[in-house]
Coordinates of C-alpha atoms in Angstrom, one line a residue:
X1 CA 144.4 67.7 85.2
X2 CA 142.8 69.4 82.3
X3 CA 140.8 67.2 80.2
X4 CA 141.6 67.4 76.1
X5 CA 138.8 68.5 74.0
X6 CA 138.7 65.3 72.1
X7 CA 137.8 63.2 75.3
X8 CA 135.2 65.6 76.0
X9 CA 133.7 65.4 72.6
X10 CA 133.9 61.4 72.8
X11 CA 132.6 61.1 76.6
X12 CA 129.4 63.5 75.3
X13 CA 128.7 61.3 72.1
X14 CA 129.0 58.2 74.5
X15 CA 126.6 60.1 76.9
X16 CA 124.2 60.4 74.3
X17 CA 124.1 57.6 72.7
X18 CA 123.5 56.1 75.9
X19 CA 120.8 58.2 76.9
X20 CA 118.9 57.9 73.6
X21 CA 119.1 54.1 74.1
X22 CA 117.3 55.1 77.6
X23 CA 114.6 56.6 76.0
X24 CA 113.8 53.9 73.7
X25 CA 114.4 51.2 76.2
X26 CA 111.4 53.2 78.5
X27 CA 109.5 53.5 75.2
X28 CA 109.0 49.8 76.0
X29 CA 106.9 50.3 78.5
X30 CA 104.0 52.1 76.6
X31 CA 104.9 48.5 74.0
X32 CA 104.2 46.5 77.1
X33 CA 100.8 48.5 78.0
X34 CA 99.3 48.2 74.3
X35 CA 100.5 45.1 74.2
X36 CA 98.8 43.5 77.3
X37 CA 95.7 45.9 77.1
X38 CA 95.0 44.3 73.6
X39 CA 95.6 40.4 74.6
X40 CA 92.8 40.9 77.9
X41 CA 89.5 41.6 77.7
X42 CA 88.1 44.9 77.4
X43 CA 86.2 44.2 81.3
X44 CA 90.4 44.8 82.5
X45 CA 91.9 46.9 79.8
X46 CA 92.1 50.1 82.3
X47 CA 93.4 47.7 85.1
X48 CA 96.4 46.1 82.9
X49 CA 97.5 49.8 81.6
X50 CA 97.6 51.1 85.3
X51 CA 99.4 48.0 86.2
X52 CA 102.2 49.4 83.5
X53 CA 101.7 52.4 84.8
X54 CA 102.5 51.0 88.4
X55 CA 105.6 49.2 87.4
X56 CA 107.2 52.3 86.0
X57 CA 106.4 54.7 88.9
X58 CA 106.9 52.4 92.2
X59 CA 110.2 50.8 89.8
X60 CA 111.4 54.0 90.0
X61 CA 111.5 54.7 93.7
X62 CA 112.9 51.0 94.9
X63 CA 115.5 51.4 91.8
X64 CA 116.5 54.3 93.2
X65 CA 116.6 53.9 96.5
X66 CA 117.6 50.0 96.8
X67 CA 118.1 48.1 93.2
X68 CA 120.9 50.2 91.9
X69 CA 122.7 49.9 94.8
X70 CA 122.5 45.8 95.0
X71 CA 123.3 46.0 91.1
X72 CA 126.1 47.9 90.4
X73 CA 127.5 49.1 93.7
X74 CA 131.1 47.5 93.1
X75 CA 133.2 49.7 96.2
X76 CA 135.4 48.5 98.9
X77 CA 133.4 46.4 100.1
X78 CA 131.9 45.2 97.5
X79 CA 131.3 41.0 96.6
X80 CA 130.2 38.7 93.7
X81 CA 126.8 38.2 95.4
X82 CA 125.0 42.4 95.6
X83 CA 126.2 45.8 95.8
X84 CA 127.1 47.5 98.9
X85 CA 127.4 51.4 97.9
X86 CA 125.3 54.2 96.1
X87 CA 121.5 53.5 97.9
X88 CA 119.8 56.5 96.5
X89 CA 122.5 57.1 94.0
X90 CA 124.8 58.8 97.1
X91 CA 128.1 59.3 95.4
X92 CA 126.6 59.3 91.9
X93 CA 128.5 60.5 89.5
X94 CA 131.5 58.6 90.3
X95 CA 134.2 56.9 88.7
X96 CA 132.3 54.4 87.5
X97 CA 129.0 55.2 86.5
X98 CA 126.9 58.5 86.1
X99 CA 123.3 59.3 85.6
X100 CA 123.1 58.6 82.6
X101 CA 123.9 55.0 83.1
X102 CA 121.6 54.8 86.0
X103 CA 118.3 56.1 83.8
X104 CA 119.3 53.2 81.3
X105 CA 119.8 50.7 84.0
X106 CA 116.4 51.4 85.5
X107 CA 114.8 51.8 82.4
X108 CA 115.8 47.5 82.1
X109 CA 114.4 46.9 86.4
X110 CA 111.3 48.7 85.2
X111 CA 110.8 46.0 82.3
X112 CA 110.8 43.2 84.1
X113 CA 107.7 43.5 86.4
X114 CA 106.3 44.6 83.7
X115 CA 106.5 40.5 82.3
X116 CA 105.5 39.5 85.0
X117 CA 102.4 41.4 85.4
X118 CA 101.4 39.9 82.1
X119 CA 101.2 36.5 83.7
X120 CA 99.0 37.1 86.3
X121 CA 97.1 39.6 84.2
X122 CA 92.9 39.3 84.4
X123 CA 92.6 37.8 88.5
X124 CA 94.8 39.6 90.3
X125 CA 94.4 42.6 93.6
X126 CA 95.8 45.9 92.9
X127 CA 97.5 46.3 96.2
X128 CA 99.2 43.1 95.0
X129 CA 100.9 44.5 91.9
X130 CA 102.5 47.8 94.6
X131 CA 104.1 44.9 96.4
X132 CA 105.3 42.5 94.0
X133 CA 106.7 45.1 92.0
X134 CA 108.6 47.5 94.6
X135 CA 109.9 44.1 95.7
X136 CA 111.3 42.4 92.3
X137 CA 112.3 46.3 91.1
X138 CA 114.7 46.8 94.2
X139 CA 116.1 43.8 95.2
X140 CA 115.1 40.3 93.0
X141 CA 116.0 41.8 89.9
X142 CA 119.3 44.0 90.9
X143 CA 121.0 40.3 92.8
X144 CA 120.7 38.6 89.3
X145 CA 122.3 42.3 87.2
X146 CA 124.9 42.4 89.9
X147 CA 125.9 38.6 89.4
X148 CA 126.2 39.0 85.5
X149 CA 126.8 42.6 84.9
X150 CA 128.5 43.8 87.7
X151 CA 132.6 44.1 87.5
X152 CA 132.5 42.1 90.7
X153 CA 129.9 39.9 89.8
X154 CA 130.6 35.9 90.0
X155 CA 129.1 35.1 86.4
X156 CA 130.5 38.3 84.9
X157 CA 132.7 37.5 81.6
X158 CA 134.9 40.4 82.3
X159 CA 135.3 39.7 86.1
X160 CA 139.0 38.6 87.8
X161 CA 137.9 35.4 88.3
X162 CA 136.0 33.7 86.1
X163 CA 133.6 30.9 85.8
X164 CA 134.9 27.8 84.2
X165 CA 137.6 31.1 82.4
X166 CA 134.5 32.7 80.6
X167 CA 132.2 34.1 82.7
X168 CA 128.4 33.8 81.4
X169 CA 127.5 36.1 78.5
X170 CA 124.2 37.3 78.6
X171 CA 124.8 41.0 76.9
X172 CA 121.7 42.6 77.1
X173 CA 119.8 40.2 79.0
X174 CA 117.6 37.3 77.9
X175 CA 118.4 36.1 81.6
X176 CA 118.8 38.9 83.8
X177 CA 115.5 40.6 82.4
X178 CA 113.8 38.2 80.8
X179 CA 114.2 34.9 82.6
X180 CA 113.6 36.9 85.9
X181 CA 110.5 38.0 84.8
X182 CA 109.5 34.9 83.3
X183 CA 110.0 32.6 86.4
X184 CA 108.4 35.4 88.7
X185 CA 105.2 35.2 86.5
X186 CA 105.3 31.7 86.3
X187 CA 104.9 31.2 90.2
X188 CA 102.6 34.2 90.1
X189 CA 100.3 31.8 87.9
X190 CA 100.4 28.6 89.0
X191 CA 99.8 30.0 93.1
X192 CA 96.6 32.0 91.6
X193 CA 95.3 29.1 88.9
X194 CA 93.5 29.9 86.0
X195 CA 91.1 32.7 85.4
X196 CA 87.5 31.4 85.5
X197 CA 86.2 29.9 82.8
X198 CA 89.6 29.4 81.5
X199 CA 88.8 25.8 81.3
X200 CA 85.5 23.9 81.2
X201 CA 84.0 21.4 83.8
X202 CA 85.7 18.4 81.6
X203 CA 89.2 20.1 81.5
X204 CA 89.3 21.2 77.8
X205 CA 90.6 25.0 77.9
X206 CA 88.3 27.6 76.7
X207 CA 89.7 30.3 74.5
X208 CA 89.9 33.7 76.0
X209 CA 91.1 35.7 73.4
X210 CA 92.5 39.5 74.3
X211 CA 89.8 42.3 73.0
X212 CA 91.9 44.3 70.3
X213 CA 94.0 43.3 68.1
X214 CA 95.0 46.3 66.7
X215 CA 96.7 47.6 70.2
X216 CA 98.5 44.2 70.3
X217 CA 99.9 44.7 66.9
X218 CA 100.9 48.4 67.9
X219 CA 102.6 47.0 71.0
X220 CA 104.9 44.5 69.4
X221 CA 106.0 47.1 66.7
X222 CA 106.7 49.8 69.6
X223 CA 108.6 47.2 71.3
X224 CA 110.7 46.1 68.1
X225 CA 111.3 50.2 68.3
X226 CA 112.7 49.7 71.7
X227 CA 115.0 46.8 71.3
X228 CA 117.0 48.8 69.3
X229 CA 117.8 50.3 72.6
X230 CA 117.9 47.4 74.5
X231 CA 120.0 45.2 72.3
X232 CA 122.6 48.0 70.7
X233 CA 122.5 50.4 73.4
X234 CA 123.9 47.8 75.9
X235 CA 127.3 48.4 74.4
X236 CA 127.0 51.9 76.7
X237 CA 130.0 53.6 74.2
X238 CA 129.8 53.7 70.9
X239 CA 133.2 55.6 70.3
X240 CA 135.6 52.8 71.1
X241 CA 137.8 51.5 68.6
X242 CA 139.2 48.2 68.1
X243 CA 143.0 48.1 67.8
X244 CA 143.5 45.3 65.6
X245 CA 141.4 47.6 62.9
X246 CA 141.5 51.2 61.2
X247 CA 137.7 50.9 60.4
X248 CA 136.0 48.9 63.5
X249 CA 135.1 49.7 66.7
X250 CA 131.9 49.5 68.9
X251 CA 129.9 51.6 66.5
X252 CA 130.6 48.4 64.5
X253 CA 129.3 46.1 67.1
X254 CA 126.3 48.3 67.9
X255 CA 125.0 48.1 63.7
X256 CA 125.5 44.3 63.6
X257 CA 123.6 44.0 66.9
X258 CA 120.6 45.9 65.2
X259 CA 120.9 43.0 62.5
X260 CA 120.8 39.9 64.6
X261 CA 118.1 41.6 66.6
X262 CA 116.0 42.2 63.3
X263 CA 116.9 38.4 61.9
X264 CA 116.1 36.8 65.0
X265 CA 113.0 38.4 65.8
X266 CA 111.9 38.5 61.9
X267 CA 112.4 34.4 61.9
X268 CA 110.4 33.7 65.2
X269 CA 107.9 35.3 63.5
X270 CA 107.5 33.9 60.2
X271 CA 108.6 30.2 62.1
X272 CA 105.0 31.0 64.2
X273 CA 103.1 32.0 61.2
X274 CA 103.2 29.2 59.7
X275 CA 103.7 26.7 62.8
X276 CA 100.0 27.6 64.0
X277 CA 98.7 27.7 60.9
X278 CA 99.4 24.0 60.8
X279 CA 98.4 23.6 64.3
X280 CA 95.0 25.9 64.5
X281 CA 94.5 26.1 60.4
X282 CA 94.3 29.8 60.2
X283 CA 96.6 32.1 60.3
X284 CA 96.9 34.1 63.4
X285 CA 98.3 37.9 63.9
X286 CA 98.5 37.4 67.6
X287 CA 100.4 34.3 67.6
X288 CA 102.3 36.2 64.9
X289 CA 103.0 38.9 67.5
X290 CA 104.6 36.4 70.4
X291 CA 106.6 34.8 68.1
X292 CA 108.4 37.8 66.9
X293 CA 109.0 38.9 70.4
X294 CA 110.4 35.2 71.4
X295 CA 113.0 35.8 68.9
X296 CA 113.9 39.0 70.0
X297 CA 114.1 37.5 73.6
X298 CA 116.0 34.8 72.4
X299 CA 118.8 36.8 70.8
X300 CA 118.9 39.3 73.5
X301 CA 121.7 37.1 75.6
X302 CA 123.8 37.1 72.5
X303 CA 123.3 39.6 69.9
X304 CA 126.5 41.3 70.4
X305 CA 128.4 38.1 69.8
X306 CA 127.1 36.1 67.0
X307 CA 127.0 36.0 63.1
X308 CA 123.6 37.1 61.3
X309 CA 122.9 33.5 59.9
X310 CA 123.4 32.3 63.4
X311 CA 120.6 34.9 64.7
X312 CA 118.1 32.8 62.1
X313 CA 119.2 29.7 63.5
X314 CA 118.2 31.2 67.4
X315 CA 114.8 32.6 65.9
X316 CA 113.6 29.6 64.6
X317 CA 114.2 27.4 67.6
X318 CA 112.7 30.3 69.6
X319 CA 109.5 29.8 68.0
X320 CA 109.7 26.1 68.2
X321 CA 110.0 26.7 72.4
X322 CA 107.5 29.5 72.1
X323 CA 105.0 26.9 70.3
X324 CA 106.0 24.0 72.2
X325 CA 105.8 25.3 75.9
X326 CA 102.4 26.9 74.7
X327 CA 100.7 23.5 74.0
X328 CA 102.5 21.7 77.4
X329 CA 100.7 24.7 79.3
X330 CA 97.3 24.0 78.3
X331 CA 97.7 20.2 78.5
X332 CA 99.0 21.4 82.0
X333 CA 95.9 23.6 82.9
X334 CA 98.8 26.2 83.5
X335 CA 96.6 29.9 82.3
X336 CA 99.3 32.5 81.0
X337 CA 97.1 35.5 79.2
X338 CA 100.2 36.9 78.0
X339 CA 102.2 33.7 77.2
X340 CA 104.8 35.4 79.6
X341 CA 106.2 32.7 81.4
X342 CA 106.7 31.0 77.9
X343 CA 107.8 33.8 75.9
X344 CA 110.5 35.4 78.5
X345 CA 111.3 32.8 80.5
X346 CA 111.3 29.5 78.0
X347 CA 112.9 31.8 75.4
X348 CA 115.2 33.2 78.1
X349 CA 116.4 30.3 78.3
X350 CA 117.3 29.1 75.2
X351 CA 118.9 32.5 74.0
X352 CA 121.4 31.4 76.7
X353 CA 122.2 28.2 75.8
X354 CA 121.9 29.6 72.0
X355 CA 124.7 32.1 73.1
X356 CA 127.0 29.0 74.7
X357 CA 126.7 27.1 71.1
X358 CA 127.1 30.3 68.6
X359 CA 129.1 32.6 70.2
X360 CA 131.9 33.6 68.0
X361 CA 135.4 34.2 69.4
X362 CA 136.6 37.7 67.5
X363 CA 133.2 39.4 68.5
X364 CA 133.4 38.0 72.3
X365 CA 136.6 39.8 72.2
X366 CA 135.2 42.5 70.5
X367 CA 132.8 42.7 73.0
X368 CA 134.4 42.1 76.2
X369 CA 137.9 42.8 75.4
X370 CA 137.6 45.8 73.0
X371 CA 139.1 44.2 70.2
X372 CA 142.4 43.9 72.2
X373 CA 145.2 41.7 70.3
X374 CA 146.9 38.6 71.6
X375 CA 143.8 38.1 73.7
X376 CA 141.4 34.4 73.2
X377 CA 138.5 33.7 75.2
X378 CA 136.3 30.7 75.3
X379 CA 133.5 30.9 72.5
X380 CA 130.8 28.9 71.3
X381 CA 130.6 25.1 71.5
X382 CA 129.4 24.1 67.8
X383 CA 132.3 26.5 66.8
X384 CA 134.9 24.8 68.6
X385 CA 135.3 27.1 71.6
X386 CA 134.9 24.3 74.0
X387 CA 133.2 23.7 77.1
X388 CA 134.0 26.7 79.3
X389 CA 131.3 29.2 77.9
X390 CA 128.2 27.0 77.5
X391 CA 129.0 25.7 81.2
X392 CA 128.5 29.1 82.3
X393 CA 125.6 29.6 80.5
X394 CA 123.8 26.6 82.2
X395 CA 124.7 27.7 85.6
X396 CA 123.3 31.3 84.6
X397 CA 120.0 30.0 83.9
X398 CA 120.0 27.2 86.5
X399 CA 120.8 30.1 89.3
X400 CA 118.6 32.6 88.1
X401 CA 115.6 30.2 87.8
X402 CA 116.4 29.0 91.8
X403 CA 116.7 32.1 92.8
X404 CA 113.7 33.9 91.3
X405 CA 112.1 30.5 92.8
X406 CA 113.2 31.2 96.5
X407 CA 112.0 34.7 96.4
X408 CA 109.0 35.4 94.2
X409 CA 107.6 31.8 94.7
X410 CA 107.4 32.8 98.5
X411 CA 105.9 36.2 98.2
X412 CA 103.5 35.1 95.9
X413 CA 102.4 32.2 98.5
X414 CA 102.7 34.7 101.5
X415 CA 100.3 37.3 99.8
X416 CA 98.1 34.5 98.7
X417 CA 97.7 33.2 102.6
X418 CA 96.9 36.7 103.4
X419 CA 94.6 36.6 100.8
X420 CA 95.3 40.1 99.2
X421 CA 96.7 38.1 95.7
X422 CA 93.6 37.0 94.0
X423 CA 90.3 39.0 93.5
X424 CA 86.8 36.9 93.9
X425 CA 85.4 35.1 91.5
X426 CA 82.4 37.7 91.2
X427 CA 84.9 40.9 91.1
X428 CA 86.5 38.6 87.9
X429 CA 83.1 37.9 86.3
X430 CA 82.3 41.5 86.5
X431 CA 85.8 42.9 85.4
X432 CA 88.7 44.7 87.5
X433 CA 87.6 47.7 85.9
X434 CA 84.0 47.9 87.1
X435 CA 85.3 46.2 90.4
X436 CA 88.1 47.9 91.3
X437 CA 89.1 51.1 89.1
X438 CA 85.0 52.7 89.1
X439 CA 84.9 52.1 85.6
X440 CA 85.8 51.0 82.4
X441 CA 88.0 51.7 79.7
X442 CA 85.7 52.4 77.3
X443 CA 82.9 53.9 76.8
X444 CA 80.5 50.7 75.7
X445 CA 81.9 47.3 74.6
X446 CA 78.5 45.1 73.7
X447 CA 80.3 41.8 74.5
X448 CA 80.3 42.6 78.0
X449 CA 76.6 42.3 80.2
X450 CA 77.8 43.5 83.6
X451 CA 77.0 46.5 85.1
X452 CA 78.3 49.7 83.3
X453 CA 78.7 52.7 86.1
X454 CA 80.5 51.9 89.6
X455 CA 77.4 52.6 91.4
X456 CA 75.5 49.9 89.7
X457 CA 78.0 46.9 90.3
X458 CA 77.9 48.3 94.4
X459 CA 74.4 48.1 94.4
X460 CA 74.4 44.3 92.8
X461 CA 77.2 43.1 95.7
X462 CA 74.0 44.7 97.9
X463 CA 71.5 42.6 96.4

């Protein structure tokens, strides 16, 4: 059957909308290597941007071969628990899903090691990062997508059967991406322990600031870039329009998703600012930085769903988590360089529990249903949409934190027993630059004393 020009014109503006959310999704990733390189020291800068480098590259191959497959791969035999068809996208296009859906999905797998390398930034093997990452990439990461974004997931809101007749909404992933990642670094943390000299002989931490602001500064405003691709672009189609209204559709849905995105992050931000000044009496940029992206975490479960003012009410208690889990760390001894644990995973979290109180019931339906008359779903609790979506959204992040547990928390421990996890305590005096990598990222850095060529930290292990 001949297919009419105006679905060809609408399936290629679809296409590309989609693909342009791609590219700024994977413009995260250079975000995520300014980011981290500014918040170490300059002794690991080159070792934390080949760790991004890493996540992207060896991502790519296990997506492709493995995570897609577990994610989406919805076929005959598919189930509510991983996909069964299209290992190294055989069958792709289909149906279902083309290309371009695929570079957008792995463009999210490739983001979350990418948080979790954060966590166990400064102390940690290279060979380490190629495992860790080619497993989370292809098979961690994909079980929780399938679960929640899958048509045959078990927590999917537009599934046949439903959880408590909602499903969990999590829209462009404050769990799937960001919890995941979180509770993977966590455990990649607390097996290692803290970076030497992180705290002193009585206990008291000692501050370990990263090397450069300026790169951290850039990294959080190239990831605010990205988000607009994360958050909006998780719609997939923008030309869909809503029945019940001459003038909406999704392209309505993708500009209000922009806004809560913007609020949320913009309030976390300003919430910090002033939270540690009262705290540390100063006012801090960096501090500034994590807060903004906790909000944007935050909202990421429900920006497709929620009113603008309710996107200030989920940045401000995003900062108050970001803040709070912060200061229980350190009184914890619990050593975080990129507050990644707390950022994705406590603000994870609470975007999904923010989603199960705030969620209102015409953009749900908007959402999920296209705008489809006659048709109610469960919405948010504080609006009177009962108890049906926020149980859902506690069972999301109750399932994704045991199940990151049972995986990562294992692999971590296993490569720790073979003793390929941690570097020695001399190789993180001198730097994973000098120690690993033949060299550092810059050319001279006075606050550093080690050894400056390759050659001369060899010839000190000799000594």
């Amino acid at each position: 059957m001949e297919v009419s020009w105006e679905t060809s014109v609408t399936d290629s503006i679809n296409t590309i909308y989609l693909l342009f959310s791609a590219y700024l999704v994977f413009m995260m990733q250079l975000g995520f290597a300014m980011l981290c390189a500014g918040s170490v020291r300059a002794k690991n800068a080159l070792n934390i941007m080949l760790t991004n480098v890493v996540d992207a590259v060896v991502g790519s191959l296990s997506y492709y071969l493995f995570g897609f497959a577990f994610a989406f791969g919805d076929g005959s035999g598919s189930n509510p628990f991983i996909g069964t068809q299209y290992f190294a996208l055989k069958n792709i296009p289909s149906t279902s899903f083309d290309y371009s859906f695929f570079l957008y999905q792995w463009a999210f797998a490739i983001a979350v090691a990418g948080i979790t390398s954060g966590s166990i930034a400064e102390r940690t093997q290279f060979s380490a990062y190629l495992i860790f990452s080619f497993f989370q990439t292809g098979f961690v990461y994909p079980v929780v997508a399938h679960w929640v974004w899958s048509s045959t997931g078990w927590l999917n809101p537009g599934s046949a059967t439903l959880l408590f007749g909602s499903g969990a909404i999590d829209f462009a992933g404050s769990g799937v991406v960001h919890l995941v990642g979180g509770i993977a670094g966590l455990w990649g943390a607390l097996i290692e322990g803290p970076r030497v000299g992180r705290f002193d002989a009585f206990g008291k931490p000692v501050q370990m600031r990263g090397h450069n602001a300026t790169l951290v500064v850039l990294g959080t405003f190239l990831l605010w870039f990205g988000w607009f691709g994360f958050n909006p672009g998780s719609f997939n189609k923008i030309l869909v329009s809503y029945p019940d209204s001459f003038d909406q559709g999704n392209w309505t849905g993708v500009g209000r998703t922009a806004v809560t995105t913007t609020l949320a992050g913009s309030t976390a931000g300003i919430v910090t600012l002033f939270g540690r000044r009262l705290l540390v009496g100063h006012w801090d940029a960096l501090d500034v930085c994590n807060g903004v992206l906790g909000g944007f975490v935050a909202i990421t479960s429900g920006c497709s769903v929620v009113e603008p003012w309710a996107a200030i009410v989920c940045g401000f208690f995003a900062a108050c988590v970001l803040i709070g889990l912060n200061i229980v760390a350190l009184r914890l001894h619990y050593d975080d360089p990129l507050e990644a644990a707390q950022l994705h995973g406590g603000c994870g979290a609470w975007g999904l529990i923010f989603t199960g109180l705030f969620a209102k019931e015409e953009f749900v339906v908007q959402t999920y249903n296209s705008g489809n008359l006659g048709v109610t779903r469960p919405y948010g609790l504080l609006l009177g949409g009962g108890w049906g979506l926020i149980g859902a959204q506690v069972v999301e992040v109750l399932v994704v934190v045991g199940w990151v547990s049972v995986t990562m928390g294992p692999l971590f421990y296993l490569l720790h027993w073979l003793r390929i996890l941690r570097i020695s305590s001399d190789e993180e005096v001198a730097g994973l630059d000098i120690s690993s990598h033949g060299g550092y990222a810059y050319h001279a850095h006075p606050e550093e004393s080690g050894p400056r060529l390759y050659g001369e930290y060899l010839r000190l292990q000799d000594q």
